[in-house]
Short mmCIF file of C-alpha atoms in Angstrom, two decimals:
data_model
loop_
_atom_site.label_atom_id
_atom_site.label_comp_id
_atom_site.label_asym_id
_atom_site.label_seq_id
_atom_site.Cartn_x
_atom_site.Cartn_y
_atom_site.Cartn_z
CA UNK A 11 -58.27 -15.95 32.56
CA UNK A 12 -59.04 -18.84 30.21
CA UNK A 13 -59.85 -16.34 27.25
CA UNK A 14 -55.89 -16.04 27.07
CA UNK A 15 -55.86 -19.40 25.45
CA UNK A 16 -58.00 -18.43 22.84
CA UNK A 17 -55.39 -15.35 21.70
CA UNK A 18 -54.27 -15.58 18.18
CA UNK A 19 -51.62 -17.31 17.34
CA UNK A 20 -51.69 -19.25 21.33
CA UNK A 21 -52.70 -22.97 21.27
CA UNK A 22 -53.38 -24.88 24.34
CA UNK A 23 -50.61 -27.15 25.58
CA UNK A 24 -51.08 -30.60 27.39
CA UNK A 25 -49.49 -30.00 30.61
CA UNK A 26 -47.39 -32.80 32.35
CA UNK A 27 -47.02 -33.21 35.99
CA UNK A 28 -44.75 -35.29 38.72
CA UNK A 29 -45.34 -36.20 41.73
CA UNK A 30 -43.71 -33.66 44.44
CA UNK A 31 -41.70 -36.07 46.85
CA UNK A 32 -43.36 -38.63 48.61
CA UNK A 33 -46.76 -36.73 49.29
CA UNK A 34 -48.63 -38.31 46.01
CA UNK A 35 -49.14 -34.26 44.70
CA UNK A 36 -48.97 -33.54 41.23
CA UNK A 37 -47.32 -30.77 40.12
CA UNK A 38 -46.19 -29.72 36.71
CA UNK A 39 -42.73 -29.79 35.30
CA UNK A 40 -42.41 -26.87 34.12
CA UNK A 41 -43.77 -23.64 36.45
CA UNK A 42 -42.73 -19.94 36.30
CA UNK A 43 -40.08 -18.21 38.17
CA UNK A 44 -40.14 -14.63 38.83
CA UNK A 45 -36.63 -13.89 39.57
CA UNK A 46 -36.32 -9.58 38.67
CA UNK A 47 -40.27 -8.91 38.64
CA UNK A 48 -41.16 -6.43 40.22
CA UNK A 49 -37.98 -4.44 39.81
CA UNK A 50 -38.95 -2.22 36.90
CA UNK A 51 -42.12 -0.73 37.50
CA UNK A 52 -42.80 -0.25 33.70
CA UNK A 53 -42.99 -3.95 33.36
CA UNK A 54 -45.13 -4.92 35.72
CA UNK A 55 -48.15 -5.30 34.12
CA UNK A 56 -46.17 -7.42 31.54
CA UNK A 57 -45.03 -9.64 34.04
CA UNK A 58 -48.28 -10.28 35.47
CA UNK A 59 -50.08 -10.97 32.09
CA UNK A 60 -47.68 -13.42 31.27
CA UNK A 61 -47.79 -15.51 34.75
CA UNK A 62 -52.14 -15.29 33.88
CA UNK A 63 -51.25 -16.61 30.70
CA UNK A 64 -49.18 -19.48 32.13
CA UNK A 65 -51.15 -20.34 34.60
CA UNK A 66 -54.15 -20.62 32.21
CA UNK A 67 -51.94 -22.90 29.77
CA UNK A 68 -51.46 -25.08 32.83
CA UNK A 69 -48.05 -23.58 34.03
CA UNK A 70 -49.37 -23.40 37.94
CA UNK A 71 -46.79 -23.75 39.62
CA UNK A 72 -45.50 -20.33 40.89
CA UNK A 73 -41.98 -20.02 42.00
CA UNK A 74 -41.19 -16.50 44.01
CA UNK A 75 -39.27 -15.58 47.31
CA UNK A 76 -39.37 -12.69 49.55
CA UNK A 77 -35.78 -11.43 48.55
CA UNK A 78 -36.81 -11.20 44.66
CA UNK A 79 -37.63 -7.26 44.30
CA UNK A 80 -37.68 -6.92 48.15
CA UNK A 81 -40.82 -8.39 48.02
CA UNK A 82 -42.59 -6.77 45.15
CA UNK A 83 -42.01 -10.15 43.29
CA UNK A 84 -44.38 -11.71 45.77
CA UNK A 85 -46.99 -9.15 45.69
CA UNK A 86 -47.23 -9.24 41.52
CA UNK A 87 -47.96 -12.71 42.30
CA UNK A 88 -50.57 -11.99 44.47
CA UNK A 89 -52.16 -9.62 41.28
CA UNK A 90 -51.61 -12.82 39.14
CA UNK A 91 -53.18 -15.29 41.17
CA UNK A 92 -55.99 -12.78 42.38
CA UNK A 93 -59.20 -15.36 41.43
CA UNK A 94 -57.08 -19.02 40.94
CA UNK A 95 -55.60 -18.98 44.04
CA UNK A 96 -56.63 -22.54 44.61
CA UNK A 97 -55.41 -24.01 41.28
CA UNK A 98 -51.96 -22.50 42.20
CA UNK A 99 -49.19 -24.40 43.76
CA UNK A 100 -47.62 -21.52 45.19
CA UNK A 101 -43.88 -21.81 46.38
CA UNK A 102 -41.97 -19.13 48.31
CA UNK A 103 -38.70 -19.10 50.52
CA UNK A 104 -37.46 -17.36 53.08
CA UNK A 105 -33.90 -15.31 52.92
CA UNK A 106 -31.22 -17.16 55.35
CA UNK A 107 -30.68 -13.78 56.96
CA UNK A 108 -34.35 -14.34 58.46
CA UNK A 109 -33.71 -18.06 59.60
CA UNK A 110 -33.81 -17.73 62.97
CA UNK A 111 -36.87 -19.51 65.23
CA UNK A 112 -38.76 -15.81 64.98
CA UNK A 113 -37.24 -14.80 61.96
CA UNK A 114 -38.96 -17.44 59.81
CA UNK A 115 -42.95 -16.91 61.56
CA UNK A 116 -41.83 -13.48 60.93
CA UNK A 117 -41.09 -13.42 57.10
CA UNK A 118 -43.84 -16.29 56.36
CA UNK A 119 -46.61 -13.75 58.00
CA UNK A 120 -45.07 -11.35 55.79
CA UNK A 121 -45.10 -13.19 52.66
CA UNK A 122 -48.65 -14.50 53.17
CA UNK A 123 -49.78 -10.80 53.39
CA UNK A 124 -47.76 -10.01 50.21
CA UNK A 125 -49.25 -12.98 48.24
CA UNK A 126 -52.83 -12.33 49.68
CA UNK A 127 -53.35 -15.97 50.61
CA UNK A 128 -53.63 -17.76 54.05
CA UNK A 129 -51.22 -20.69 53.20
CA UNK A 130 -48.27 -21.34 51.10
CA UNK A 131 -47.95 -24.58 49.34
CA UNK A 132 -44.17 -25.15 49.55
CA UNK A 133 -42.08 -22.83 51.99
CA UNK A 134 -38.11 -23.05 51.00
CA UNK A 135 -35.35 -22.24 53.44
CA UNK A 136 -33.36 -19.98 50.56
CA UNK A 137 -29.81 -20.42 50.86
CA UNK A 138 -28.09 -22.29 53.69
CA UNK A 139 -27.45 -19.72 56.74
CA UNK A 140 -24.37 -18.29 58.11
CA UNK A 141 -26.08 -16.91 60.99
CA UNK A 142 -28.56 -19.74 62.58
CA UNK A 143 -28.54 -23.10 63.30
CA UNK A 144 -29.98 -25.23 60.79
CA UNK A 145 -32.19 -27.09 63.68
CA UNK A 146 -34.04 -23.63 64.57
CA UNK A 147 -34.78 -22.84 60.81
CA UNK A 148 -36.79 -26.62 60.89
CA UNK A 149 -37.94 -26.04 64.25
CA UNK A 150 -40.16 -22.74 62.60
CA UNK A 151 -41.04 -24.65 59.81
CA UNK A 152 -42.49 -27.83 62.11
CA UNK A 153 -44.26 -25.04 63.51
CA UNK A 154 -46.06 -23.87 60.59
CA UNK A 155 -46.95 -26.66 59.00
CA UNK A 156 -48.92 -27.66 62.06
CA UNK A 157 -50.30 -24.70 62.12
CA UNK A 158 -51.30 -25.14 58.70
CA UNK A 159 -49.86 -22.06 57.64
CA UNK A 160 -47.52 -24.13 55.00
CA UNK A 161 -48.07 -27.15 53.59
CA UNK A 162 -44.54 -28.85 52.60
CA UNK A 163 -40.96 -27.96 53.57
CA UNK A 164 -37.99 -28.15 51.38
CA UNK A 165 -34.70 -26.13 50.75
CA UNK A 166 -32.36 -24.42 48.16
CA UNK A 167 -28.88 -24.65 47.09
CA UNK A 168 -28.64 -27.35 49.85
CA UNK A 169 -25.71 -30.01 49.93
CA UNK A 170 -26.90 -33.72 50.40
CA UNK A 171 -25.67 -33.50 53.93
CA UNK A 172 -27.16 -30.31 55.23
CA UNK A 173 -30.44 -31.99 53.05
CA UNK A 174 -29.59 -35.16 55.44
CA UNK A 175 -29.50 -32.70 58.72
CA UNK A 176 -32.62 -30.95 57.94
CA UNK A 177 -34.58 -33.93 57.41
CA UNK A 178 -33.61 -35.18 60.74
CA UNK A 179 -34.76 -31.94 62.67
CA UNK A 180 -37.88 -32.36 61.11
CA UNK A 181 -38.63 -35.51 62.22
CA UNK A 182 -41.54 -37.05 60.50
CA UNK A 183 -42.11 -34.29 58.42
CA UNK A 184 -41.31 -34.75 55.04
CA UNK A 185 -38.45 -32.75 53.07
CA UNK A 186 -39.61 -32.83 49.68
CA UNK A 187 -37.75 -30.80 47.45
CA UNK A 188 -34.16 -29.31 47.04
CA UNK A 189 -34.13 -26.14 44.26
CA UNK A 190 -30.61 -25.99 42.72
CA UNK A 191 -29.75 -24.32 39.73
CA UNK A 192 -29.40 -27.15 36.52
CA UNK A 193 -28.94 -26.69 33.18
CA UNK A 194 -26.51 -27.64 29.88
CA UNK A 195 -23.70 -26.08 31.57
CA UNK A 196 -24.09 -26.90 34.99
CA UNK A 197 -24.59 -30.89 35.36
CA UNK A 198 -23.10 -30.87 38.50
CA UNK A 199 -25.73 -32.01 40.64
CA UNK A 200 -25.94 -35.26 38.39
CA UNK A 201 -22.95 -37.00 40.32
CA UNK A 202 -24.36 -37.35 43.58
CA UNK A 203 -26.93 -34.55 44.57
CA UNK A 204 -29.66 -35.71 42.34
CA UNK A 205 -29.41 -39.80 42.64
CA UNK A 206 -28.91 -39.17 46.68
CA UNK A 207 -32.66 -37.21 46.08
CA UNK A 208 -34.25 -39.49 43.92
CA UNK A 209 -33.25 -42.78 46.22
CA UNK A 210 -34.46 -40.31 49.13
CA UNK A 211 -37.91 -39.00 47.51
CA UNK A 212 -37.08 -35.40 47.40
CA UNK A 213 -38.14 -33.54 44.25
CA UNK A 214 -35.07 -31.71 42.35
CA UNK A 215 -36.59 -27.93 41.21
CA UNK A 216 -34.32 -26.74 39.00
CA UNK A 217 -33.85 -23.35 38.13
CA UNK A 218 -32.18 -20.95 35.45
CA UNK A 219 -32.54 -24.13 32.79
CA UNK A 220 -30.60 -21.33 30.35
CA UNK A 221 -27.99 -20.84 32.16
CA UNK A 222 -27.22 -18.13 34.99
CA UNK A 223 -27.13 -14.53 34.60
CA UNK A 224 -23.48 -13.23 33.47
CA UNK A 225 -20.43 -13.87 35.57
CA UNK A 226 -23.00 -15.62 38.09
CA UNK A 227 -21.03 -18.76 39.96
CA UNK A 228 -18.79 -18.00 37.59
CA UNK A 229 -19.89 -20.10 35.12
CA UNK A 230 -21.02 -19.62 31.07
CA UNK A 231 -24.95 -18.95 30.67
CA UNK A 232 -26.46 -19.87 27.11
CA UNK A 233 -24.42 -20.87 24.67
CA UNK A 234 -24.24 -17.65 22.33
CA UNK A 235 -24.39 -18.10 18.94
CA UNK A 236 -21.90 -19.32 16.42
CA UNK A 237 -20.48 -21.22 19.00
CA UNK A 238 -20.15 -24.92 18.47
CA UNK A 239 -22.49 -25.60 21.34
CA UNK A 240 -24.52 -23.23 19.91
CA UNK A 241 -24.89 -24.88 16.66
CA UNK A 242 -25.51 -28.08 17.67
CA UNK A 243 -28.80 -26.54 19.37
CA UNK A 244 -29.73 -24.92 16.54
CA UNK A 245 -29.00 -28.16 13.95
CA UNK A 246 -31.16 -30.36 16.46
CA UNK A 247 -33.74 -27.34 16.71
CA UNK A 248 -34.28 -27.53 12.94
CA UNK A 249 -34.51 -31.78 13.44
CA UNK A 250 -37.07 -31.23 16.06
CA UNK A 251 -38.77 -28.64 15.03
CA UNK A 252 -38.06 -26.67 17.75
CA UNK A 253 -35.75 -23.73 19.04
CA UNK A 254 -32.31 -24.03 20.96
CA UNK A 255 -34.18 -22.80 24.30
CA UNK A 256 -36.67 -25.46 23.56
CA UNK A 257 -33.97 -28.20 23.32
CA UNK A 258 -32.43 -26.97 26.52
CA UNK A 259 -35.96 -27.04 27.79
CA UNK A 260 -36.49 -30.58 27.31
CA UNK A 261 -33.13 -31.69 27.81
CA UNK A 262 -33.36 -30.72 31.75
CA UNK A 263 -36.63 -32.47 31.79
CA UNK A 264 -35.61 -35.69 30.83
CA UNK A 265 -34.30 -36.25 34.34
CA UNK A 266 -37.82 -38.75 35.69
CA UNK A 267 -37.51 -36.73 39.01
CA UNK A 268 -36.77 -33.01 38.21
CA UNK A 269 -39.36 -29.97 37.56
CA UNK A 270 -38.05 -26.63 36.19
CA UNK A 271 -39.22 -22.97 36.29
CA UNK A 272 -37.99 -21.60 33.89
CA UNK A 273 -38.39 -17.10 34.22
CA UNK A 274 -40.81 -15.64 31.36
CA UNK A 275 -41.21 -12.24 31.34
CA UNK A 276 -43.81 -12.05 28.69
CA UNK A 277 -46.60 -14.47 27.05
CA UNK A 278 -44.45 -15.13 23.93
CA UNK A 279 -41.58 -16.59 26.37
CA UNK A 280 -43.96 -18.32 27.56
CA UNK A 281 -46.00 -19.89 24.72
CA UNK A 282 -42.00 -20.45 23.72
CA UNK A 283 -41.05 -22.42 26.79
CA UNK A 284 -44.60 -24.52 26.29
CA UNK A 285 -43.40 -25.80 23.56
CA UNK A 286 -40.71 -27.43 25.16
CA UNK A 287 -42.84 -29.94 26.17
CA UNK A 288 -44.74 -33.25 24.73
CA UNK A 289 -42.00 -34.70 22.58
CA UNK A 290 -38.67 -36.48 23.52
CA UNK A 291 -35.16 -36.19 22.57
CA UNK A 292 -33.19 -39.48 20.33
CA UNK A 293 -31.13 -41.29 22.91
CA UNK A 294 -28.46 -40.40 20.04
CA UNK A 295 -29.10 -37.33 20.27
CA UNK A 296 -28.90 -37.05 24.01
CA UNK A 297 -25.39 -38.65 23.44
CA UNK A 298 -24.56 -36.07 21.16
CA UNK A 299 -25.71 -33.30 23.92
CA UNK A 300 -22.82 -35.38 26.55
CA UNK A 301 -20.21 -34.76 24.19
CA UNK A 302 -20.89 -31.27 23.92
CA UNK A 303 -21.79 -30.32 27.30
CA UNK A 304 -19.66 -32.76 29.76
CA UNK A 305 -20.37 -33.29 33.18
#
């Protein structure tokens, strides 16, 4: 895997890492999401060069879920990883539909055989359920992480109370990260959710840092161009050196306490997104960014 490095044009980035709640683990700010892979089979093999090539480039954090590609996402993974499993931090949730007591040792067992490993690093709870009680999701999760079939336990698109509630059914097992979506146009988790986590030590993972698919919550994705959010990417791209993605990039990682995973579906995404990191935005120009993308 570490011959990808050496590709033409492909220049080895210096990774940089945070620590992952309270439990003194590094893990780098930017990893890969794989949102969609495994949906077209005529881009599979795509998608799993360019998760080798991030991983070798220091992107090893993994990001997948047993509802992306009905599980086909999972099992690409397992192809990607096939060799580095150990110098992957490997993250995976289960869908709320499976958050019963049973439910979760039932999709866990199923996502380790997908992925091909014998533990997952950090096991998610995806979306809040509609169908179980919040206290039998944690109960599961107590279970396996004392049976050392997971090693963490956090939660997505989680509130600060139902982030409050699950901490308290786990009792003195940590919660250490909350993965919301955050990016230019959605700041929202700036008023409350994100202090309320960094007072608490729980990681923020945020996800879709361009912006959500079309008509997803609703809300605008990228800024397209010749719009005037647009432009001021592009102007501060040309100061920086850099592209609008990469600006929008670094901008979410600012934040001390939040890691992104940003999707790449192919290595010149993601030699693109590397270069995202290793350099800081102007506090004038971060003012600049407020004005043009409010809270």
């Amino acid at each position: 895997m570490r011959e990808l490095l050496n590709q033409e044009g492909c220049e080895e980035k210096r990774m940089l890492y945070r620590q992952l709640g309270k439990t003194g683990v590094k893990i780098p700010v930017m990893g890969q999401g794989t949102w969609k892979f495994g949906e077209n089979e005529q881009t599979e093999k795509e998608e799993i060069e360019a998760l080798r090539y991030g991983i070798a480039n220091g992107m090893t954090l993994i990001d997948t879920a047993e509802e992306y590609a009905n599980g086909r996402s999972e099992r690409l993974v397992a192809q990607a990883i096939d060799g580095v499993r150990n110098e992957v931090f490997l993250v995976t949730k289960v869908s709320s539909k499976n958050c019963s007591f049973d439910g979760v040792i039932w999709a866990v067992e199923a996502s380790l055989n997908r992925l091909n490993t014998n533990y997952i690093d950090l096991y998610l709870q995806h979306w809040p359920s509609q169908q179980y009680e919040l206290a039998e999701t944690m109960e599961a999760m107590v279970k396996l992480v004392k049976e050392g079939l997971i090693k963490y336990v956090g939660v997505s698109n989680f509130s600060i109370e139902l982030m409050q509630e699950a901490q308290k059914c786990l009792g003195s097992i940590p919660l250490v990260c909350n993965q919301v979506g955050y990016h230019l146009n959605d700041r929202r988790i700036e008023d409350h959710l994100l202090p309320y986590c960094n007072e608490n030590g729980i990681t923020v993972m945020g996800y879709s840092p361009f912006g959500y698919a079309p008509q997803v919550f609703g809300m605008p994705g990228f800024p397209v161009s010749g719009t005037e959010e647009r432009n001021l990417l592009d102007e501060l791209g040309i100061k920086y050196e850099k592209t609008a993605y990469q600006i929008a990039l670094n901008w979410v990682l600012r934040q001390e306490n939040i890691v992104t995973i940003p999707k790449a579906v192919n290595m010149k995404h993601m030699e693109n997104n590397l270069h995202a990191l290793g350099w800081v935005i102007d506090k004038e120009d971060l003012d600049l960014i407020d004005r043009y993308f409010p809270k």
